[in-house]
């Protein structure tokens, strides 16, 4: 259980204090349980012994204290008192259970939110290296970890404390019999733990692995549903999903069997020990009344000890099963901590000014595991309110360059400057001035208004700005013809819109915030020629008012740019107007002809 030390990394000082308070409350609950079991002894003695006041000091003290009128009145009052004790005990234990589940729920919420926040604020390179299905699985693991680690830990502490208290009570009644029962339980528990600990850890690893794979195949199969249907590949994704789902459920099934198996042995053994012991004492000639008192207490104690032992073994098995998931969550939280710390610092960041130009100075970037740089020693300058184009064949480095300009990537060499200031020094401020339109637009399953005003609460959305952005994107007439206009729900990833309509909604999204810099990364690739021309006319109306960077495959898109930068194999080959490059650069001319 050394791995459990990592678990407490998830708790801050306040959380650890809460756990200490919970431990005290559990001890009180165990004390009440013990008093409830101990109250059985005087009850049995009152009905089985001829003179119970002489045999039980508690009964004698209570009789002297309250001096009842008759024996029957004393017995009735005592029974009512025991009943009230049990009612109070159970009310307290119910409240304690509610408090425990509240801690588990709140901690699940805090850690899952913290992990998701860390993922959101991690740099773009982090998301290039991690499958989104794995990240989703890790967030879901938080809830599992709380139920596989924290709740079983509470159960273990509660039941172990109660078990110890019951053993103390039984030892006070009959030391030898208690030692025998304790030895048997310890032996069986030790054997069970040694026999199952490695298997449970392995099952936990398998459960974590195949859970992630099922999420991954659901995302991939449903995310590419058009290709799946056209190519008839339903069976391929069905087989992959079913294989990992079966292994995930199979590992959980085996864990359930192992964690619950101990009780079948322990119940049978405890019954044998109690009744076997009673038979032994009867054969030995012990007085039946003495045997009845002792073994009634033992029977009550065993009745409470058996589920106690079962829950302890269940808790141990569950914790072993959950350790691999817990270690993954702790590792992911540690990865995100620096990001969250930087997020707190960003509240004090200054607004970056953009009044003159953007410069790339000898910028080089190499993706992880790549052999050749995507950008190598690229230097260029973009004046404010100019319109520039980045062109080149596939793999020329256009998108990488745009990611460097927007700060999604940090160059390995060189720097990106705005008015002489490195954008990484005030990255959040710089990115707030950028409108970005990727080649593939992601639309939320929300209204058109919600998608255009991306990330803005509905009550804060300015509809006049939404309509203005839609008009600039040449899609306002289409939206006005819809029955619900801005309230039209577009479906998951805009499935109810055409490709061109999705693209134009994405362009409207970039324009909604009235950005200083507008980056269109192959944004017109999905548009027909007529729509592209209309869009370029609209963009031209922004010329001189905004800085526009057009990344394009089709050179017609960049005809009206002030400057065109021609890239090849990650290097800046040439620059100039569209006409001058056609005249003076043979490779550019060949590309235009193609």
Coordinates of C-alpha atoms in Angstrom, one line a residue:
X1 CA 0.0 0.0 0.0
X2 CA 3.0 2.3 -0.3
X3 CA 1.5 3.6 -3.5
X4 CA -1.3 5.2 -1.5
X5 CA 1.1 7.9 -0.3
X6 CA 0.8 9.4 -3.8
X7 CA -3.0 9.7 -3.3
X8 CA -2.6 12.4 -0.6
X9 CA -0.9 14.6 -3.2
X10 CA -4.4 15.3 -4.5
X11 CA -5.4 17.0 -1.2
X12 CA -4.4 20.5 -0.2
X13 CA -4.0 21.5 3.5
X14 CA -7.7 22.1 3.9
X15 CA -8.5 18.7 2.4
X16 CA -6.1 17.0 4.7
X17 CA -7.7 18.8 7.7
X18 CA -11.1 17.6 6.5
X19 CA -9.8 14.0 6.4
X20 CA -8.5 14.3 10.0
X21 CA -11.9 15.6 11.1
X22 CA -13.5 12.7 9.3
X23 CA -11.2 10.3 11.1
X24 CA -12.4 11.7 14.5
X25 CA -16.0 11.4 13.4
X26 CA -15.4 7.8 12.3
X27 CA -13.9 7.0 15.7
X28 CA -17.0 8.4 17.4
X29 CA -19.2 6.3 15.2
X30 CA -17.2 3.2 16.1
X31 CA -17.5 4.0 19.7
X32 CA -21.3 4.2 19.4
X33 CA -21.3 0.9 17.5
X34 CA -19.3 -0.7 20.4
X35 CA -21.7 0.7 23.0
X36 CA -24.6 -0.7 21.0
X37 CA -23.0 -4.2 21.0
X38 CA -22.0 -3.9 24.6
X39 CA -25.6 -3.0 25.6
X40 CA -26.6 -6.5 24.6
X41 CA -24.8 -8.1 27.5
X42 CA -26.8 -6.5 30.4
X43 CA -30.0 -7.1 28.4
X44 CA -29.3 -10.9 28.2
X45 CA -28.2 -11.0 31.8
X46 CA -31.4 -9.4 33.0
X47 CA -33.5 -12.1 31.3
X48 CA -31.2 -15.1 31.9
X49 CA -29.7 -14.7 35.4
X50 CA -31.6 -15.0 38.6
X51 CA -29.8 -12.0 40.2
X52 CA -28.5 -9.8 37.3
X53 CA -27.7 -6.8 39.6
X54 CA -25.0 -8.8 41.3
X55 CA -23.5 -10.0 38.1
X56 CA -23.4 -6.7 36.2
X57 CA -21.9 -3.6 37.7
X58 CA -23.6 -1.3 35.2
X59 CA -27.0 -2.6 36.1
X60 CA -26.3 -2.3 39.8
X61 CA -25.1 1.4 39.3
X62 CA -28.2 2.3 37.3
X63 CA -30.5 0.6 39.8
X64 CA -29.0 2.6 42.7
X65 CA -29.0 5.8 40.7
X66 CA -32.6 5.8 39.6
X67 CA -34.1 3.6 42.4
X68 CA -37.1 2.2 40.4
X69 CA -40.3 1.1 42.1
X70 CA -40.1 -2.4 40.7
X71 CA -37.9 -4.8 38.7
X72 CA -40.2 -4.7 35.7
X73 CA -40.1 -0.9 35.7
X74 CA -36.3 -1.0 35.8
X75 CA -36.1 -3.5 32.9
X76 CA -38.6 -1.5 30.8
X77 CA -36.7 1.8 31.3
X78 CA -33.4 0.1 30.5
X79 CA -34.8 -1.4 27.3
X80 CA -36.2 2.0 26.2
X81 CA -32.8 3.5 26.9
X82 CA -31.1 0.9 24.8
X83 CA -33.6 1.5 22.0
X84 CA -33.0 5.2 22.1
X85 CA -29.2 4.6 22.0
X86 CA -29.6 2.5 18.8
X87 CA -31.8 5.2 17.2
X88 CA -29.3 7.9 18.0
X89 CA -26.4 5.7 16.8
X90 CA -28.1 5.0 13.5
X91 CA -29.0 8.7 13.0
X92 CA -25.4 9.6 13.6
X93 CA -24.1 6.9 11.3
X94 CA -26.5 8.0 8.6
X95 CA -25.3 11.6 8.9
X96 CA -21.7 10.3 8.8
X97 CA -22.3 8.4 5.6
X98 CA -23.8 11.6 4.1
X99 CA -20.7 13.5 5.1
X100 CA -18.4 10.9 3.6
X101 CA -20.2 10.9 0.3
X102 CA -20.2 14.7 0.3
X103 CA -16.4 14.6 0.7
X104 CA -16.0 12.1 -2.2
X105 CA -18.4 14.0 -4.5
X106 CA -16.8 17.4 -3.8
X107 CA -13.3 16.0 -4.2
X108 CA -14.3 14.4 -7.5
X109 CA -15.6 17.7 -8.7
X110 CA -12.5 19.7 -7.6
X111 CA -10.0 17.3 -9.1
X112 CA -11.8 16.7 -12.4
X113 CA -12.3 20.5 -12.9
X114 CA -8.6 21.0 -12.0
X115 CA -7.5 18.4 -14.5
X116 CA -9.7 19.6 -17.3
X117 CA -8.6 23.2 -16.7
X118 CA -5.0 22.0 -16.8
X119 CA -5.6 20.3 -20.1
X120 CA -7.3 23.4 -21.6
X121 CA -4.4 25.7 -20.6
X122 CA -1.7 23.3 -21.6
X123 CA 0.3 24.5 -24.6
X124 CA -0.7 23.4 -28.1
X125 CA 2.3 21.1 -28.3
X126 CA 0.8 19.1 -25.4
X127 CA -2.3 18.3 -27.5
X128 CA -0.2 17.4 -30.5
X129 CA 1.3 14.6 -28.4
X130 CA -1.8 13.3 -26.6
X131 CA -4.8 11.5 -27.9
X132 CA -8.0 13.4 -26.9
X133 CA -9.6 10.0 -26.0
X134 CA -6.9 9.4 -23.4
X135 CA -7.4 12.9 -21.9
X136 CA -11.2 12.2 -21.7
X137 CA -10.5 8.9 -20.1
X138 CA -8.2 10.6 -17.5
X139 CA -11.0 13.0 -16.6
X140 CA -13.4 10.2 -16.2
X141 CA -10.8 8.3 -14.1
X142 CA -11.1 11.0 -11.4
X143 CA -14.6 9.9 -10.5
X144 CA -13.5 6.3 -10.5
X145 CA -10.4 7.1 -8.3
X146 CA -12.5 8.7 -5.7
X147 CA -14.8 5.7 -5.5
X148 CA -12.0 3.2 -5.8
X149 CA -9.6 4.8 -3.4
X150 CA -11.1 7.5 -1.1
X151 CA -14.4 5.9 -0.3
X152 CA -12.8 2.4 0.3
X153 CA -10.2 4.1 2.6
X154 CA -13.0 5.6 4.6
X155 CA -14.7 2.2 4.8
X156 CA -11.4 0.5 5.8
X157 CA -10.7 3.0 8.6
X158 CA -14.2 2.9 9.9
X159 CA -14.5 -0.9 9.8
X160 CA -11.0 -1.5 11.1
X161 CA -11.6 0.8 14.0
X162 CA -15.0 -0.9 14.8
X163 CA -13.4 -4.3 14.4
X164 CA -10.7 -3.5 16.8
X165 CA -13.3 -2.2 19.4
X166 CA -15.4 -5.3 19.0
X167 CA -12.4 -7.5 19.6
X168 CA -11.6 -5.5 22.8
X169 CA -15.1 -6.1 24.0
X170 CA -15.0 -9.8 23.2
X171 CA -11.6 -10.2 24.8
X172 CA -13.1 -8.6 28.0
X173 CA -15.8 -11.3 27.9
X174 CA -13.6 -14.3 26.9
X175 CA -10.0 -13.7 26.0
X176 CA -9.1 -17.2 24.7
X177 CA -12.0 -17.4 22.3
X178 CA -11.3 -13.9 21.0
X179 CA -7.7 -14.7 20.4
X180 CA -8.7 -17.8 18.4
X181 CA -11.2 -15.8 16.3
X182 CA -8.6 -13.0 15.8
X183 CA -5.9 -15.5 14.7
X184 CA -8.2 -17.2 12.2
X185 CA -9.3 -13.9 10.7
X186 CA -5.8 -12.5 10.5
X187 CA -4.5 -15.7 8.8
X188 CA -7.3 -15.8 6.3
X189 CA -7.1 -12.1 5.6
X190 CA -3.3 -12.3 5.1
X191 CA -3.6 -15.2 2.7
X192 CA -6.4 -13.4 0.8
X193 CA -4.3 -10.2 0.5
X194 CA -1.1 -12.0 -0.7
X195 CA -3.0 -14.2 -3.1
X196 CA -4.9 -11.3 -4.8
X197 CA -2.8 -8.1 -4.6
X198 CA -0.9 -8.6 -7.8
X199 CA -3.9 -9.9 -9.7
X200 CA -6.0 -6.9 -8.6
X201 CA -3.3 -4.4 -9.7
X202 CA -3.0 -6.1 -13.1
X203 CA -6.8 -6.0 -13.5
X204 CA -6.7 -2.3 -12.6
X205 CA -4.1 -1.7 -15.3
X206 CA -6.2 -3.6 -17.9
X207 CA -9.4 -1.8 -16.9
X208 CA -7.7 1.6 -17.3
X209 CA -6.1 0.6 -20.7
X210 CA -9.3 -0.8 -22.3
X211 CA -11.5 2.0 -20.9
X212 CA -9.3 4.5 -22.9
X213 CA -9.4 2.3 -26.0
X214 CA -13.2 2.1 -26.0
X215 CA -13.5 5.9 -25.8
X216 CA -10.9 6.2 -28.6
X217 CA -12.8 3.9 -30.9
X218 CA -16.1 5.6 -30.2
X219 CA -14.6 9.0 -31.1
X220 CA -12.9 7.7 -34.2
X221 CA -15.9 5.7 -35.5
X222 CA -18.5 8.4 -34.9
X223 CA -16.2 11.2 -35.8
X224 CA -15.6 9.8 -39.3
X225 CA -19.1 8.4 -39.8
X226 CA -19.3 9.6 -43.4
X227 CA -16.2 7.7 -44.4
X228 CA -17.4 4.7 -42.3
X229 CA -20.7 4.6 -44.1
X230 CA -19.3 5.2 -47.6
X231 CA -16.5 2.7 -47.3
X232 CA -18.7 0.2 -45.4
X233 CA -16.3 0.0 -42.4
X234 CA -18.9 -0.4 -39.7
X235 CA -17.6 -3.9 -38.9
X236 CA -14.0 -2.7 -38.4
X237 CA -14.9 -0.1 -35.7
X238 CA -17.6 -2.4 -34.2
X239 CA -15.0 -5.1 -33.8
X240 CA -12.4 -2.8 -32.3
X241 CA -14.9 -1.3 -29.8
X242 CA -16.4 -4.6 -28.9
X243 CA -13.0 -6.2 -28.3
X244 CA -11.8 -3.5 -25.8
X245 CA -15.3 -3.2 -24.2
X246 CA -15.3 -6.9 -23.5
X247 CA -11.8 -6.8 -22.0
X248 CA -12.7 -3.7 -19.9
X249 CA -15.9 -5.3 -18.6
X250 CA -14.2 -8.7 -18.1
X251 CA -11.4 -7.1 -15.9
X252 CA -14.1 -5.4 -13.9
X253 CA -16.1 -8.6 -13.5
X254 CA -13.1 -10.5 -12.2
X255 CA -12.4 -7.7 -9.8
X256 CA -15.9 -7.9 -8.5
X257 CA -15.7 -11.7 -8.0
X258 CA -12.3 -11.4 -6.2
X259 CA -13.4 -8.5 -4.0
X260 CA -16.7 -10.3 -2.9
X261 CA -15.3 -13.9 -2.6
X262 CA -13.9 -13.5 0.9
X263 CA -17.3 -13.3 2.7
X264 CA -18.4 -16.8 1.6
X265 CA -15.5 -18.3 3.5
X266 CA -15.6 -16.0 6.5
X267 CA -19.3 -16.4 7.2
X268 CA -19.2 -20.1 7.2
X269 CA -16.1 -20.2 9.4
X270 CA -17.4 -17.8 12.0
X271 CA -20.7 -19.8 12.3
X272 CA -18.6 -23.0 12.8
X273 CA -16.4 -21.3 15.5
X274 CA -19.4 -19.9 17.5
X275 CA -21.6 -23.0 17.4
X276 CA -18.6 -25.3 17.7
X277 CA -17.4 -23.4 20.8
X278 CA -20.9 -23.6 22.4
X279 CA -21.0 -27.3 21.8
X280 CA -17.6 -27.8 23.3
X281 CA -18.5 -25.9 26.5
X282 CA -21.8 -27.8 26.8
X283 CA -20.1 -31.1 26.5
X284 CA -17.6 -29.9 29.1
X285 CA -20.4 -29.4 31.6
X286 CA -20.5 -25.6 31.7
X287 CA -23.6 -23.9 33.2
X288 CA -26.1 -23.2 30.4
X289 CA -26.9 -19.7 31.7
X290 CA -23.2 -18.7 31.7
X291 CA -22.8 -20.1 28.2
X292 CA -25.9 -18.3 27.0
X293 CA -24.7 -14.9 28.2
X294 CA -21.2 -15.3 26.8
X295 CA -22.2 -16.7 23.5
X296 CA -25.0 -14.2 23.0
X297 CA -22.5 -11.5 23.2
X298 CA -20.1 -13.4 20.9
X299 CA -23.0 -14.0 18.5
X300 CA -23.8 -10.3 18.4
X301 CA -20.1 -9.5 18.0
X302 CA -19.7 -12.0 15.2
X303 CA -22.8 -10.8 13.4
X304 CA -21.1 -7.3 13.3
X305 CA -17.6 -8.7 12.7
X306 CA -18.5 -10.7 9.6
X307 CA -19.7 -7.8 7.5
X308 CA -16.9 -5.8 9.0
X309 CA -14.3 -8.3 7.8
X310 CA -16.1 -8.4 4.4
X311 CA -16.0 -4.7 4.0
X312 CA -12.4 -4.5 5.0
X313 CA -11.4 -7.1 2.4
X314 CA -13.6 -5.3 -0.2
X315 CA -11.9 -2.0 0.7
X316 CA -8.4 -3.5 0.3
X317 CA -9.3 -5.2 -3.0
X318 CA -10.9 -2.1 -4.4
X319 CA -7.9 0.1 -3.4
X320 CA -5.5 -2.4 -5.1
X321 CA -7.7 -2.3 -8.2
X322 CA -7.8 1.5 -8.2
X323 CA -4.1 2.2 -7.6
X324 CA -3.1 2.2 -11.4
X325 CA -5.9 4.7 -12.1
X326 CA -4.9 6.8 -9.1
X327 CA -1.3 7.0 -10.2
X328 CA -2.4 8.1 -13.6
X329 CA -4.5 10.9 -12.2
X330 CA -1.7 12.1 -9.8
X331 CA 0.8 12.1 -12.7
X332 CA -1.6 14.1 -14.9
X333 CA -2.3 16.6 -12.1
X334 CA 1.4 17.1 -11.6
X335 CA 1.8 17.8 -15.4
X336 CA -0.9 20.5 -15.2
X337 CA 0.3 22.2 -12.0
X338 CA 2.8 24.5 -13.6
X339 CA 0.2 25.5 -16.2
X340 CA -2.3 26.4 -13.6
X341 CA 0.3 28.3 -11.7
X342 CA 1.1 30.3 -14.8
X343 CA -2.6 30.9 -15.3
X344 CA -2.9 32.6 -11.9
X345 CA 0.1 34.8 -12.8
X346 CA -1.6 35.8 -16.1
X347 CA -4.1 37.9 -14.3
X348 CA -1.5 40.6 -14.0
X349 CA -0.3 40.5 -17.6
X350 CA -0.2 43.7 -19.5
X351 CA -1.9 44.3 -22.8
X352 CA 0.4 43.9 -25.8
X353 CA 0.3 46.8 -28.2
X354 CA 0.2 46.2 -31.9
X355 CA 0.8 49.5 -33.7
X356 CA 3.6 48.9 -36.3
X357 CA 4.6 45.4 -37.4
X358 CA 5.0 41.7 -36.8
X359 CA 8.4 40.3 -37.4
X360 CA 9.8 36.8 -37.6
X361 CA 13.6 36.7 -36.9
X362 CA 15.4 33.6 -38.0
X363 CA 12.6 31.3 -36.8
X364 CA 13.1 27.6 -36.8
X365 CA 10.7 24.9 -35.6
X366 CA 11.0 21.1 -35.6
X367 CA 8.1 18.9 -34.5
X368 CA 8.9 16.1 -32.0
X369 CA 10.1 12.9 -33.8
X370 CA 10.4 14.7 -37.1
X371 CA 13.7 14.6 -39.0
X372 CA 13.5 17.9 -40.9
X373 CA 12.4 21.3 -39.6
X374 CA 8.9 22.5 -40.7
X375 CA 10.3 26.0 -40.6
X376 CA 14.0 26.8 -40.9
X377 CA 15.6 30.3 -40.4
X378 CA 12.5 32.1 -41.7
X379 CA 12.6 35.9 -41.4
X380 CA 9.9 38.2 -42.6
X381 CA 8.0 41.3 -41.7
X382 CA 4.3 42.1 -41.8
X383 CA 3.1 45.7 -41.5
X384 CA 0.0 46.5 -39.5
X385 CA -3.2 46.7 -41.6
X386 CA -1.6 45.0 -44.5
X387 CA -2.9 41.9 -46.3
X388 CA -0.3 39.2 -46.8
X389 CA -0.4 35.7 -48.3
X390 CA 1.5 32.5 -47.3
X391 CA 1.7 30.1 -50.2
X392 CA 3.4 26.9 -51.0
X393 CA 2.8 23.3 -51.7
X394 CA 1.7 20.7 -49.1
X395 CA 4.4 20.4 -46.4
X396 CA 5.9 23.8 -47.2
X397 CA 5.5 25.0 -43.6
X398 CA 2.6 27.4 -44.1
X399 CA 0.4 26.2 -41.2
X400 CA 3.5 25.8 -38.9
X401 CA 4.3 29.4 -39.7
X402 CA 0.8 30.5 -38.8
X403 CA 1.0 28.5 -35.5
X404 CA 4.2 30.4 -34.7
X405 CA 2.6 33.8 -35.5
X406 CA -0.4 33.1 -33.3
X407 CA 1.8 31.7 -30.5
X408 CA 0.4 28.2 -30.6
X409 CA 4.0 27.0 -31.1
X410 CA 7.1 28.4 -29.6
X411 CA 10.1 28.5 -32.0
X412 CA 13.1 26.4 -31.1
X413 CA 15.3 29.2 -32.5
X414 CA 14.6 32.8 -33.3
X415 CA 11.7 34.8 -32.1
X416 CA 8.3 36.3 -33.1
X417 CA 8.1 40.0 -32.3
X418 CA 5.2 42.5 -32.3
X419 CA 6.5 46.1 -32.2
X420 CA 9.8 44.6 -31.0
X421 CA 8.3 42.6 -28.1
X422 CA 8.4 38.8 -28.0
X423 CA 4.9 37.5 -28.2
X424 CA 5.7 34.8 -25.6
X425 CA 6.2 37.4 -23.0
X426 CA 2.5 38.5 -23.2
X427 CA 1.1 35.5 -25.1
X428 CA -2.5 35.7 -23.7
X429 CA -2.8 39.4 -24.5
X430 CA -1.5 38.8 -28.0
X431 CA -3.8 35.9 -28.8
X432 CA -6.8 38.0 -27.6
X433 CA -6.2 40.3 -30.6
X434 CA -6.3 37.4 -33.1
X435 CA -9.2 36.0 -35.2
X436 CA -8.3 32.5 -36.5
X437 CA -10.1 30.5 -39.1
X438 CA -8.7 26.9 -39.6
X439 CA -9.3 24.8 -42.7
X440 CA -11.6 22.4 -40.7
X441 CA -14.1 24.3 -38.6
X442 CA -15.4 22.7 -35.4
X443 CA -19.0 23.8 -34.6
X444 CA -20.6 23.1 -31.3
X445 CA -24.0 21.4 -31.0
X446 CA -25.5 24.8 -30.3
X447 CA -27.3 27.7 -32.0
X448 CA -25.7 29.8 -34.8
X449 CA -25.5 32.7 -32.3
X450 CA -23.7 30.5 -29.8
X451 CA -21.2 29.3 -32.4
X452 CA -20.5 32.8 -33.7
X453 CA -20.1 34.3 -30.3
X454 CA -17.9 31.3 -29.3
X455 CA -17.3 31.1 -25.5
X456 CA -19.5 34.1 -24.7
X457 CA -22.4 33.7 -22.2
X458 CA -25.7 34.1 -24.0
X459 CA -26.7 37.0 -21.9
X460 CA -23.6 38.9 -23.0
X461 CA -23.9 38.2 -26.7
X462 CA -24.4 41.3 -28.9
X463 CA -26.7 40.2 -31.7
X464 CA -25.9 43.2 -33.8
X465 CA -22.2 42.1 -33.8
X466 CA -23.3 38.6 -34.7
X467 CA -25.3 39.8 -37.7
X468 CA -22.4 42.1 -38.8
X469 CA -19.9 39.1 -38.6
X470 CA -22.3 36.9 -40.6
X471 CA -22.7 39.6 -43.2
X472 CA -18.9 39.9 -43.6
X473 CA -18.7 36.1 -44.0
X474 CA -21.4 36.2 -46.7
X475 CA -23.8 34.0 -44.8
X476 CA -26.3 36.4 -43.3
X477 CA -28.9 35.9 -46.1
X478 CA -28.9 32.2 -45.5
X479 CA -29.4 32.6 -41.7
X480 CA -32.2 35.1 -42.2
X481 CA -34.1 32.5 -44.3
X482 CA -34.0 29.9 -41.5
X483 CA -37.1 29.6 -39.3
X484 CA -35.2 30.3 -36.1
X485 CA -32.5 32.5 -37.6
X486 CA -29.8 32.9 -35.0
X487 CA -31.5 30.4 -32.7
X488 CA -31.1 27.6 -35.3
X489 CA -29.2 24.6 -33.8
X490 CA -26.5 23.4 -36.2
X491 CA -26.1 19.8 -34.8
X492 CA -22.9 18.1 -33.7
X493 CA -20.0 19.7 -35.6
X494 CA -22.5 21.5 -37.8
X495 CA -23.8 18.3 -39.3
X496 CA -27.0 20.1 -40.4
X497 CA -25.1 22.6 -42.5
X498 CA -23.2 22.3 -45.8
X499 CA -19.4 22.4 -45.8
X500 CA -19.3 25.9 -47.2
X501 CA -21.9 27.1 -44.6
X502 CA -19.9 25.6 -41.8
X503 CA -16.8 27.4 -43.1
X504 CA -18.5 30.7 -43.3
X505 CA -19.9 30.4 -39.8
X506 CA -16.3 29.8 -38.7
X507 CA -15.2 32.9 -40.4
X508 CA -18.0 34.9 -38.8
X509 CA -16.8 33.5 -35.4
X510 CA -13.3 34.9 -36.1
X511 CA -14.7 38.3 -37.0
X512 CA -17.2 38.6 -34.1
X513 CA -14.5 40.0 -31.7
X514 CA -13.3 42.5 -34.2
X515 CA -9.7 41.2 -34.0
X516 CA -6.5 43.2 -34.9
X517 CA -5.0 40.3 -36.8
X518 CA -7.1 37.9 -38.9
X519 CA -5.5 34.6 -39.9
X520 CA -7.3 32.4 -42.5
X521 CA -5.6 29.0 -42.7
X522 CA -6.9 27.5 -46.0
X523 CA -10.3 29.0 -44.8
X524 CA -11.6 29.2 -48.4
X525 CA -10.6 25.7 -49.4
X526 CA -14.2 24.3 -48.9
X527 CA -15.9 27.2 -50.8
X528 CA -16.9 27.2 -54.4
X529 CA -15.3 29.8 -56.7
X530 CA -18.3 32.2 -56.6
X531 CA -18.5 32.2 -52.7
X532 CA -14.8 32.5 -52.5
X533 CA -14.8 35.6 -54.7
X534 CA -17.6 37.1 -52.6
X535 CA -15.7 36.3 -49.4
X536 CA -12.5 37.8 -50.7
X537 CA -14.5 40.9 -51.7
X538 CA -15.7 41.1 -48.1
X539 CA -12.2 40.6 -46.8
X540 CA -11.0 43.3 -49.1
X541 CA -13.3 45.8 -47.4
X542 CA -11.2 45.1 -44.2
X543 CA -8.0 45.9 -46.0
X544 CA -6.3 48.9 -44.4
X545 CA -8.4 48.3 -41.2
X546 CA -7.0 45.0 -40.1
X547 CA -3.9 42.9 -40.6
X548 CA -4.8 39.9 -42.6
X549 CA -2.8 36.7 -43.2
X550 CA -4.1 34.4 -45.9
X551 CA -2.7 30.9 -46.0
X552 CA -3.8 29.3 -49.3
X553 CA -3.3 26.5 -51.7
X554 CA -5.2 28.3 -54.5
X555 CA -3.3 31.3 -55.6
X556 CA -6.4 33.1 -56.7
X557 CA -7.0 33.7 -53.0
X558 CA -3.9 35.8 -52.6
X559 CA -4.1 37.8 -55.8
X560 CA -5.1 41.0 -54.0
X561 CA -2.6 40.6 -51.1
X562 CA -0.1 43.4 -50.6
X563 CA 2.7 40.9 -50.2
X564 CA 2.9 37.2 -50.9
X565 CA 5.5 35.0 -49.1
X566 CA 6.4 31.8 -51.1
X567 CA 7.5 28.9 -49.0
X568 CA 9.0 25.5 -49.9
X569 CA 10.3 22.8 -47.6
X570 CA 10.1 25.0 -44.5
X571 CA 12.1 27.9 -46.0
X572 CA 11.1 31.3 -47.3
X573 CA 12.0 31.2 -51.0
X574 CA 10.7 34.5 -52.2
X575 CA 8.3 37.4 -51.5
X576 CA 6.6 40.1 -53.5
X577 CA 3.2 40.9 -55.1
X578 CA 1.3 38.1 -56.9
X579 CA 2.2 39.7 -60.2
X580 CA 5.9 40.2 -59.5
X581 CA 6.3 36.6 -58.3
X582 CA 4.6 35.3 -61.5
X583 CA 7.1 37.3 -63.6
X584 CA 10.2 36.6 -61.6
X585 CA 9.9 33.2 -59.9
X586 CA 9.7 30.2 -62.1
X587 CA 8.6 27.8 -59.3
X588 CA 5.8 30.1 -58.2
X589 CA 4.7 30.5 -61.9
X590 CA 4.7 26.7 -62.3
X591 CA 2.6 26.4 -59.1
X592 CA 0.2 29.0 -60.4
X593 CA -0.2 27.2 -63.7
X594 CA -0.8 23.9 -61.9

